[in-house]
Tab-separated table of C-alpha atoms in Angstrom:
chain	number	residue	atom	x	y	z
A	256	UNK	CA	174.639	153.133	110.187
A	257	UNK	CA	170.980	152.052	111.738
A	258	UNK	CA	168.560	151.663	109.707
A	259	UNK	CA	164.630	149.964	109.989
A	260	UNK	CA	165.025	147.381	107.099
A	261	UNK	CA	162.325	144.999	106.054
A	262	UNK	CA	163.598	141.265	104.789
A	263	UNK	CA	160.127	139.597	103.944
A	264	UNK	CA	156.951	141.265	104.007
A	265	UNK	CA	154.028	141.271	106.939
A	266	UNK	CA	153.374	143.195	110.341
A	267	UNK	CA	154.930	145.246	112.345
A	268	UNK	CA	157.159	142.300	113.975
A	269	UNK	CA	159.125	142.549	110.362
A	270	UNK	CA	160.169	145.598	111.098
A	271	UNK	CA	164.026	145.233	111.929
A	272	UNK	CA	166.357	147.899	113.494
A	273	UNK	CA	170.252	147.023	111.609
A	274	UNK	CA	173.308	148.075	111.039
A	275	UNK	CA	173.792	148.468	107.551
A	276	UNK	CA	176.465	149.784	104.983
A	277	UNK	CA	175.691	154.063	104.747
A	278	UNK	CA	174.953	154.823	101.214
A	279	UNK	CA	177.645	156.551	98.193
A	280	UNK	CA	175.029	158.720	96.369
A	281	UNK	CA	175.124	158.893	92.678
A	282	UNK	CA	175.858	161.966	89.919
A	283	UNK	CA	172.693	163.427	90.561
A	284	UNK	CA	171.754	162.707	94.103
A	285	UNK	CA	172.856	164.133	97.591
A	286	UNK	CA	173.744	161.797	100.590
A	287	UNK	CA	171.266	163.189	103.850
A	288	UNK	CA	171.905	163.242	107.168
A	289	UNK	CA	168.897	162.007	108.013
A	290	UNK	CA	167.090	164.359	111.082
A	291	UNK	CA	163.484	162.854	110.848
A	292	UNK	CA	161.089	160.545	108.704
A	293	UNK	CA	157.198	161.336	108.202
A	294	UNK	CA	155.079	158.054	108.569
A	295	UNK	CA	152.381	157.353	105.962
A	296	UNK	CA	150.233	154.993	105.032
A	297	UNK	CA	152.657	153.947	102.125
A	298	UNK	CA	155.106	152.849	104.071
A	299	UNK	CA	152.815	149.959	105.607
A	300	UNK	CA	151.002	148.746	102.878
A	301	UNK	CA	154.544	148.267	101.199
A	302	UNK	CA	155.510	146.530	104.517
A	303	UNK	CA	152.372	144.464	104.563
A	304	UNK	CA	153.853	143.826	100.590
A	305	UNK	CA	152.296	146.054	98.287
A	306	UNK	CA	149.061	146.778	96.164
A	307	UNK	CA	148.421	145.992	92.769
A	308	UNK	CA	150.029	149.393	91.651
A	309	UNK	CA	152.994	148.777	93.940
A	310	UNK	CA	153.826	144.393	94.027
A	311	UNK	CA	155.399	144.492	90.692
A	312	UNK	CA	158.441	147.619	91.668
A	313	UNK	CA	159.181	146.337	95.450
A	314	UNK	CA	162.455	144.718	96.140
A	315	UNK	CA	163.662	142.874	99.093
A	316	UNK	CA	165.223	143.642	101.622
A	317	UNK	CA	164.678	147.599	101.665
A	318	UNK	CA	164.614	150.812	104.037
A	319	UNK	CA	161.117	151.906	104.738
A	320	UNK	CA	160.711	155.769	104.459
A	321	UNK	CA	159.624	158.347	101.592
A	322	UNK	CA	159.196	161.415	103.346
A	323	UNK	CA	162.176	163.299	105.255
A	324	UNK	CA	164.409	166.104	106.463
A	325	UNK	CA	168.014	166.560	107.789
A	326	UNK	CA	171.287	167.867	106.304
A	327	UNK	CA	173.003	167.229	103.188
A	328	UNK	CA	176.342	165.507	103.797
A	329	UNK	CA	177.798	164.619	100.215
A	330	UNK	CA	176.784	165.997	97.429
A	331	UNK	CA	176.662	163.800	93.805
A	332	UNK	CA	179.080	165.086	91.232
A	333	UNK	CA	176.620	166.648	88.957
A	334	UNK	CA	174.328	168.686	91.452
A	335	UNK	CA	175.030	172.044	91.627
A	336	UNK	CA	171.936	172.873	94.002
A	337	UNK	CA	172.815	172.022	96.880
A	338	UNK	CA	176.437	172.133	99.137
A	339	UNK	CA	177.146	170.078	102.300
A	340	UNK	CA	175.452	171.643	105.171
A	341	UNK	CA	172.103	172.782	103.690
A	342	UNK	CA	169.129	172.036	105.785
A	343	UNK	CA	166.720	170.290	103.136
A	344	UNK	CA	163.617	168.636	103.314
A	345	UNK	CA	162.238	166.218	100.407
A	346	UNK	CA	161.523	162.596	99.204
A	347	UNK	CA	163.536	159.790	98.548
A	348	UNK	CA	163.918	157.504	96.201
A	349	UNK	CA	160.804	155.359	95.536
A	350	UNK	CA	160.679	152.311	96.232
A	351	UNK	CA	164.109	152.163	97.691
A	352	UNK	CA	166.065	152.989	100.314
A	353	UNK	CA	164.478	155.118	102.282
A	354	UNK	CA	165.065	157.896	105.807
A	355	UNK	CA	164.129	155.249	108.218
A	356	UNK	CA	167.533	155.290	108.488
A	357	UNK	CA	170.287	157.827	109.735
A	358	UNK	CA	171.474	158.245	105.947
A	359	UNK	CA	169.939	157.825	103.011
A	360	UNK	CA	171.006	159.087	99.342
A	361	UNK	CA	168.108	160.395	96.565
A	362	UNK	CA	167.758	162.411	93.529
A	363	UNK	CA	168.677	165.976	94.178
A	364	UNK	CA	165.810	167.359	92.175
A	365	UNK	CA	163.710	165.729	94.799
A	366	UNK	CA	164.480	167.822	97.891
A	367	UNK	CA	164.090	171.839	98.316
A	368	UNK	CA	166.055	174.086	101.266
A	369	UNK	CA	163.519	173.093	103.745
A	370	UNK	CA	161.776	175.859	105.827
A	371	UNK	CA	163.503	177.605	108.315
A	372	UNK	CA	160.455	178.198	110.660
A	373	UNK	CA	159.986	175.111	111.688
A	374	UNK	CA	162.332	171.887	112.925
A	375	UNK	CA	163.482	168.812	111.022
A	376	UNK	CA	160.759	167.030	112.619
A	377	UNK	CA	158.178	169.451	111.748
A	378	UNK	CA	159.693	169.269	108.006
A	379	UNK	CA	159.789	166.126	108.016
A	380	UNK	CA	155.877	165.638	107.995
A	381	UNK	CA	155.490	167.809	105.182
A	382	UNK	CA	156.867	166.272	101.745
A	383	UNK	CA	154.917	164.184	100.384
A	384	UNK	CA	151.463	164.197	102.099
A	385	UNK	CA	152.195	168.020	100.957
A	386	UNK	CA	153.166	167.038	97.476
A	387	UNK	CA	150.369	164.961	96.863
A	388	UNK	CA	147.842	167.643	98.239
A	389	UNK	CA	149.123	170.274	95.832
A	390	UNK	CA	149.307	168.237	92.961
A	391	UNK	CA	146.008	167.025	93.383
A	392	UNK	CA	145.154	171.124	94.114
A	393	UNK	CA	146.780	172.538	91.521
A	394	UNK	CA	148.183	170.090	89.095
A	395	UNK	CA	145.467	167.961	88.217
A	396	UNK	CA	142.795	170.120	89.728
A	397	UNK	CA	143.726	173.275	88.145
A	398	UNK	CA	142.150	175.119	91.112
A	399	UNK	CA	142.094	179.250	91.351
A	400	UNK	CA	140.974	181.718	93.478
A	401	UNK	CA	137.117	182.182	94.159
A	402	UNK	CA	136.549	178.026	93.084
A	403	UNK	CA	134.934	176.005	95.433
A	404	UNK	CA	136.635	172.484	96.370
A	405	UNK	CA	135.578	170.318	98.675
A	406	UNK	CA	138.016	167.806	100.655
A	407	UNK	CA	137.137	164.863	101.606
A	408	UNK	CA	139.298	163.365	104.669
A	409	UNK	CA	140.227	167.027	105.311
A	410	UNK	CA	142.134	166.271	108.897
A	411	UNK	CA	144.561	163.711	107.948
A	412	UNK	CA	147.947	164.251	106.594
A	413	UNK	CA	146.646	165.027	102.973
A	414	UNK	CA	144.125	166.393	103.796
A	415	UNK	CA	145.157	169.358	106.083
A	416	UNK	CA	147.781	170.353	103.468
A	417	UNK	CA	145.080	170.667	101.056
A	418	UNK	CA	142.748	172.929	102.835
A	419	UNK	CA	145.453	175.381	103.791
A	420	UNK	CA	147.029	175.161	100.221
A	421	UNK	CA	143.563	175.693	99.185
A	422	UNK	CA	142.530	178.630	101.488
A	423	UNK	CA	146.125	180.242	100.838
A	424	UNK	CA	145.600	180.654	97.224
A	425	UNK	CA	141.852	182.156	97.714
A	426	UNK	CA	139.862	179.172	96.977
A	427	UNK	CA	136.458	178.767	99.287
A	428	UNK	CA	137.140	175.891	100.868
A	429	UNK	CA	134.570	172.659	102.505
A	430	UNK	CA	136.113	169.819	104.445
A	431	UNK	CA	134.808	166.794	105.603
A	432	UNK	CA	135.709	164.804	109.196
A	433	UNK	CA	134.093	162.963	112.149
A	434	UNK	CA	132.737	165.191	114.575
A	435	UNK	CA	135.685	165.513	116.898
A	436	UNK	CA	137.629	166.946	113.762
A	437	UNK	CA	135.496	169.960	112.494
A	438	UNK	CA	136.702	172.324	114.904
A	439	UNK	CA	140.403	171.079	114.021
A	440	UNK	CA	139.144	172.175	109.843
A	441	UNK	CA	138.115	175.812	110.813
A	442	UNK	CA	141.297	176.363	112.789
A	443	UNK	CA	143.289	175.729	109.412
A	444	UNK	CA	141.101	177.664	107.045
A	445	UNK	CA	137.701	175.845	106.215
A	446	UNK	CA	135.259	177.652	105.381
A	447	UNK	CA	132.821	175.231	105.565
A	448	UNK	CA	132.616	171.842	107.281
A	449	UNK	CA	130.331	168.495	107.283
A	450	UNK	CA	130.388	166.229	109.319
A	451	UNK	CA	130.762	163.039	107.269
A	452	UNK	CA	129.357	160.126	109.343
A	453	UNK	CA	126.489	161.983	110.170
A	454	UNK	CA	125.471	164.673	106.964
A	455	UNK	CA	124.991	163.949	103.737
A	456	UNK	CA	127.572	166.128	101.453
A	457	UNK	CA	125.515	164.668	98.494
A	458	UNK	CA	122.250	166.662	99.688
A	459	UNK	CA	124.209	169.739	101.015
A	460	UNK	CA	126.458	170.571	97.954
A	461	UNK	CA	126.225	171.400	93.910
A	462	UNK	CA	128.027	173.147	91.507
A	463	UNK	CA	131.818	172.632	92.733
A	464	UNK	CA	134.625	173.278	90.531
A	465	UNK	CA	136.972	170.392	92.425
A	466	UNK	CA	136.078	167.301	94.538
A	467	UNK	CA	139.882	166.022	96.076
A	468	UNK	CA	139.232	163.016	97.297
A	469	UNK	CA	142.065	162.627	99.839
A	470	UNK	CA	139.781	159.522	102.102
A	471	UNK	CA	141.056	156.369	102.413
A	472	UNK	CA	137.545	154.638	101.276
A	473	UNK	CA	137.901	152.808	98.537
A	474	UNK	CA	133.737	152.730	97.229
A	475	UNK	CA	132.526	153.764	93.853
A	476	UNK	CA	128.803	154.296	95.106
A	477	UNK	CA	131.198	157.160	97.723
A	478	UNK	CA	132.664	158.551	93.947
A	479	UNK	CA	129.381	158.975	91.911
A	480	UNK	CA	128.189	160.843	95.125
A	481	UNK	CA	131.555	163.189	94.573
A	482	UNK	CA	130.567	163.453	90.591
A	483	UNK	CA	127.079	164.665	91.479
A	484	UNK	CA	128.045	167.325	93.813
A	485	UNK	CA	130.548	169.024	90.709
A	486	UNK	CA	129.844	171.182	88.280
A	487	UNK	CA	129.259	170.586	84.575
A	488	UNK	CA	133.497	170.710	83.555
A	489	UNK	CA	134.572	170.333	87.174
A	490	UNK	CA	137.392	167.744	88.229
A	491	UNK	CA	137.276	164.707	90.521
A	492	UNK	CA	140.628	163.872	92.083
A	493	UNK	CA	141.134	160.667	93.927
A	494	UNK	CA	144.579	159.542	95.976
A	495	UNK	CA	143.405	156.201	95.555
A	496	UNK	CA	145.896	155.092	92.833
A	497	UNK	CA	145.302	151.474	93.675
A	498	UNK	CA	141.421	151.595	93.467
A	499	UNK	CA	140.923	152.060	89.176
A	500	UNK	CA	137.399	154.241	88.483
A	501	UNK	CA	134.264	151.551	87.941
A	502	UNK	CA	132.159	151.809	84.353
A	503	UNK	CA	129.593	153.849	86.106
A	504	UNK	CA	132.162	156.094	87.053
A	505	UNK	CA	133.490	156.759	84.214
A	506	UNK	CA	129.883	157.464	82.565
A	507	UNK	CA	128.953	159.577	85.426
A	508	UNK	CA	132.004	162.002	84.389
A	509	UNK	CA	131.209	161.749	80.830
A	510	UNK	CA	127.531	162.993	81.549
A	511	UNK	CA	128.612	165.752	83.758
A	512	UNK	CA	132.008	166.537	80.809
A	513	UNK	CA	134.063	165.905	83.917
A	514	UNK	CA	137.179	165.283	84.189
A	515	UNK	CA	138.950	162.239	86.445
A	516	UNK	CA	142.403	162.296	88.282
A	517	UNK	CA	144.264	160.302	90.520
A	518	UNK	CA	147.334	161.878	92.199
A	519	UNK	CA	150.165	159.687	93.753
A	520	UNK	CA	151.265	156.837	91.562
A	521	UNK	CA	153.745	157.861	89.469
A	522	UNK	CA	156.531	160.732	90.667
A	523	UNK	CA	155.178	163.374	88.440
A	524	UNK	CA	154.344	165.557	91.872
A	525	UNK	CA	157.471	165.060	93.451
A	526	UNK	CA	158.904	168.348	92.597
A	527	UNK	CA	161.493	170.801	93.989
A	528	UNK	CA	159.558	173.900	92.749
A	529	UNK	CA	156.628	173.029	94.853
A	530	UNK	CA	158.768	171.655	97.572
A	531	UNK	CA	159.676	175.353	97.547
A	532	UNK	CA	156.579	176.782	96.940
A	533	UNK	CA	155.406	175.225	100.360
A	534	UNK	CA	158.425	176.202	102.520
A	535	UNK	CA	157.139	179.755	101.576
A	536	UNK	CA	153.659	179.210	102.712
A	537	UNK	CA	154.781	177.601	105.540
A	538	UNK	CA	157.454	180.467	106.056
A	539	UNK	CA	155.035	183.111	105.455
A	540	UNK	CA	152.808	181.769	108.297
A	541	UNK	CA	150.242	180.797	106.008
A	542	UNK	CA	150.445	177.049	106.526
A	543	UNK	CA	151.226	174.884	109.656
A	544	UNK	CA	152.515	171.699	109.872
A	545	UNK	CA	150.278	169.646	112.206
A	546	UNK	CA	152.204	166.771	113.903
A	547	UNK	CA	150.078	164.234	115.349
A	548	UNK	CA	152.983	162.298	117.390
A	549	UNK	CA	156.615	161.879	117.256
A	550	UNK	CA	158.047	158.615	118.235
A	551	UNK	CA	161.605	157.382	118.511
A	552	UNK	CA	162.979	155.236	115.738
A	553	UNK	CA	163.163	152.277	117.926
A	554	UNK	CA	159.367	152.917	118.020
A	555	UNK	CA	158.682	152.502	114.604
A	556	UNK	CA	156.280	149.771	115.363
A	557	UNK	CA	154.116	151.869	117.335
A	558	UNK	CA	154.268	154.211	114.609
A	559	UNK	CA	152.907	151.908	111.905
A	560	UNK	CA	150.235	150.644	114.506
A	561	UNK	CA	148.693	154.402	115.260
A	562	UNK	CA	149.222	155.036	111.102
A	563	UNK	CA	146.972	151.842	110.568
A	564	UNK	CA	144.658	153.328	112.696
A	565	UNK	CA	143.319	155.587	110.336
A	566	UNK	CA	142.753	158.010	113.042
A	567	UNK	CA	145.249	160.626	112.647
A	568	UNK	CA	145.369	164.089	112.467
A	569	UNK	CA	147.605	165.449	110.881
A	570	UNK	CA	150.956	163.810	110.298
A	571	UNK	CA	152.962	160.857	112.587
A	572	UNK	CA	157.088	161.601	112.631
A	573	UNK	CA	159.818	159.272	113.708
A	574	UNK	CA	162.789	160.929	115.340
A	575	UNK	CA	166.291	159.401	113.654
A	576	UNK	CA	168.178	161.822	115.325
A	577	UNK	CA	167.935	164.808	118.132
A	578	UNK	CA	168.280	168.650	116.480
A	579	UNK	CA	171.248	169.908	119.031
């Protein structure tokens, strides 16, 4: 089968399209027909060889890819979820082999039926910039109807989940973007927006129940701004799993009895309940996938370059296969 394997570590020229043996999936996994892969930022900074969170688990040589959809072709001896033939959307195995590839094998109890509104491609942008979004909604920021949260990076892939998961559970919702993205945040549910490069959130904002952090900017100065703005008990989340909270930090959420979360490290949010729980919202017309580009699998290059970019809304897709 192809497959986009990495043998050493570094830019986008290390990128390799091969032919490589197609996987036997274990007792508890399902072999996928792989349909599409979602791009994230993940899958780069593993290229470029890790973080600190991240250098100690990665392997060489090994299939980029932890976000997909397609159709299950084998199922493991011990899964009784799924049958040959289901359409299912999920992520796989971490760090391992991944979907940039046109089969991969993973844990069963990481994929749900995916939804059946939208196409592989569409599904394939949703697992786990949506996972991590409604862990770090719901999980770790225990958030409920009539809180306020505000979302930082609010147009990019985790970011867009968020405020729709958010606005679809009856949270009021504020986002923050460039200018050319605020119109993009009421579309999908924001009640309020700021414009981040140009307002202050700092002097606009108190008492919010959850701050989810979903920008790339790693600054602690950025955090104690986000600790301010909460409430006395509110919650700071943070996707930043490579970028550990400073002293000050941690003082600042002492003061304010606040509590501190990072979502995305380990795979305690990759779950098939909320896997599920999102095709329905999806289903239900309640939240849209937005797909910023899909390229070709021989473009996976491309793909890495635009991800880099940091200038993506929504969600970038490569295309293993054509849905007939």
């Amino acid at each position: 089968m192809k497959a986009v394997r990495i043998n050493e570590f570094g830019g986008t020229e290390v990128l390799k399209i091969q032919e490589v043996e197609r996987p036997v999936p274990g007792a508890d996994e399902i072999l996928v027909k792989c349909y599409a892969s979602g791009v994230n930022p993940a899958d780069w900074v593993i290229r470029n060889g890790g973080n600190d969170f991240l250098k100690p688990i990665l392997k060489l040589p090994l299939i980029l890819g932890w976000d997909a959809a397609g159709i299950v072709e084998e199922v493991g001896s011990n899964v009784t979820n799924f049958k040959r033939g289901d359409e299912v959307y999920g992520v796989p195995n971490f760090p391992g082999d991944g979907s940039y590839a046109e089969y991969f094998s993973a844990k069963a109890n990481q994929f749900a039926l995916k939804p059946k509104s939208i196409s592989f491609n569409e599904a394939a942008g949703v697992p786990l910039a949506g996972l991590v979004a409604w862990a770090g909604n719901f999980q770790l920021g225990q958030l409920q109807a009539g809180q306020k949260v505000l979302i930082h990076g609010a147009s990019g892939g985790v970011g867009s989940f968020a405020v729709q998961f958010a606005k679809a559970k009856g949270a009021y919702v504020i986002g923050t973007a460039s200018a050319g993205n605020l119109a993009f945040l009421k579309q999908i549910g924001a009640d309020e927006v700021i414009d981040y490069r140009n307002q202050q959130f700092e002097e606009l904002l108190q008492d919010i129940d959850l701050v989810f952090d979903a920008s790339p900017l790693r600054d602690n100065k950025e955090r104690l701004k986000c600790i301010n703005v909460l409430k006395e008990g509110g919650i700071y989340v943070s996707v930043n799993v490579d970028f550990a909270f400073g002293d000050e930090v941690k003082e600042a959420l002492t003061k304010k009895k606040a509590k501190g979360e990072v979502v995305g490290g380990s795979g305690s949010y990759v779950s098939a309940e909320y896997l599920s729980e999102i095709a329905q919202l999806i289903d239900s017309g309640k939240v849209k996938v937005v797909i910023s580009k899909v390229y070709p699998l021989e473009q996976v290059a491309e793909a890495h370059k635009e991800s880099e970019s940091w200038h993506v809304r929504g969600k970038l897709v490569l295309e293993v296969r054509k849905e007939h």
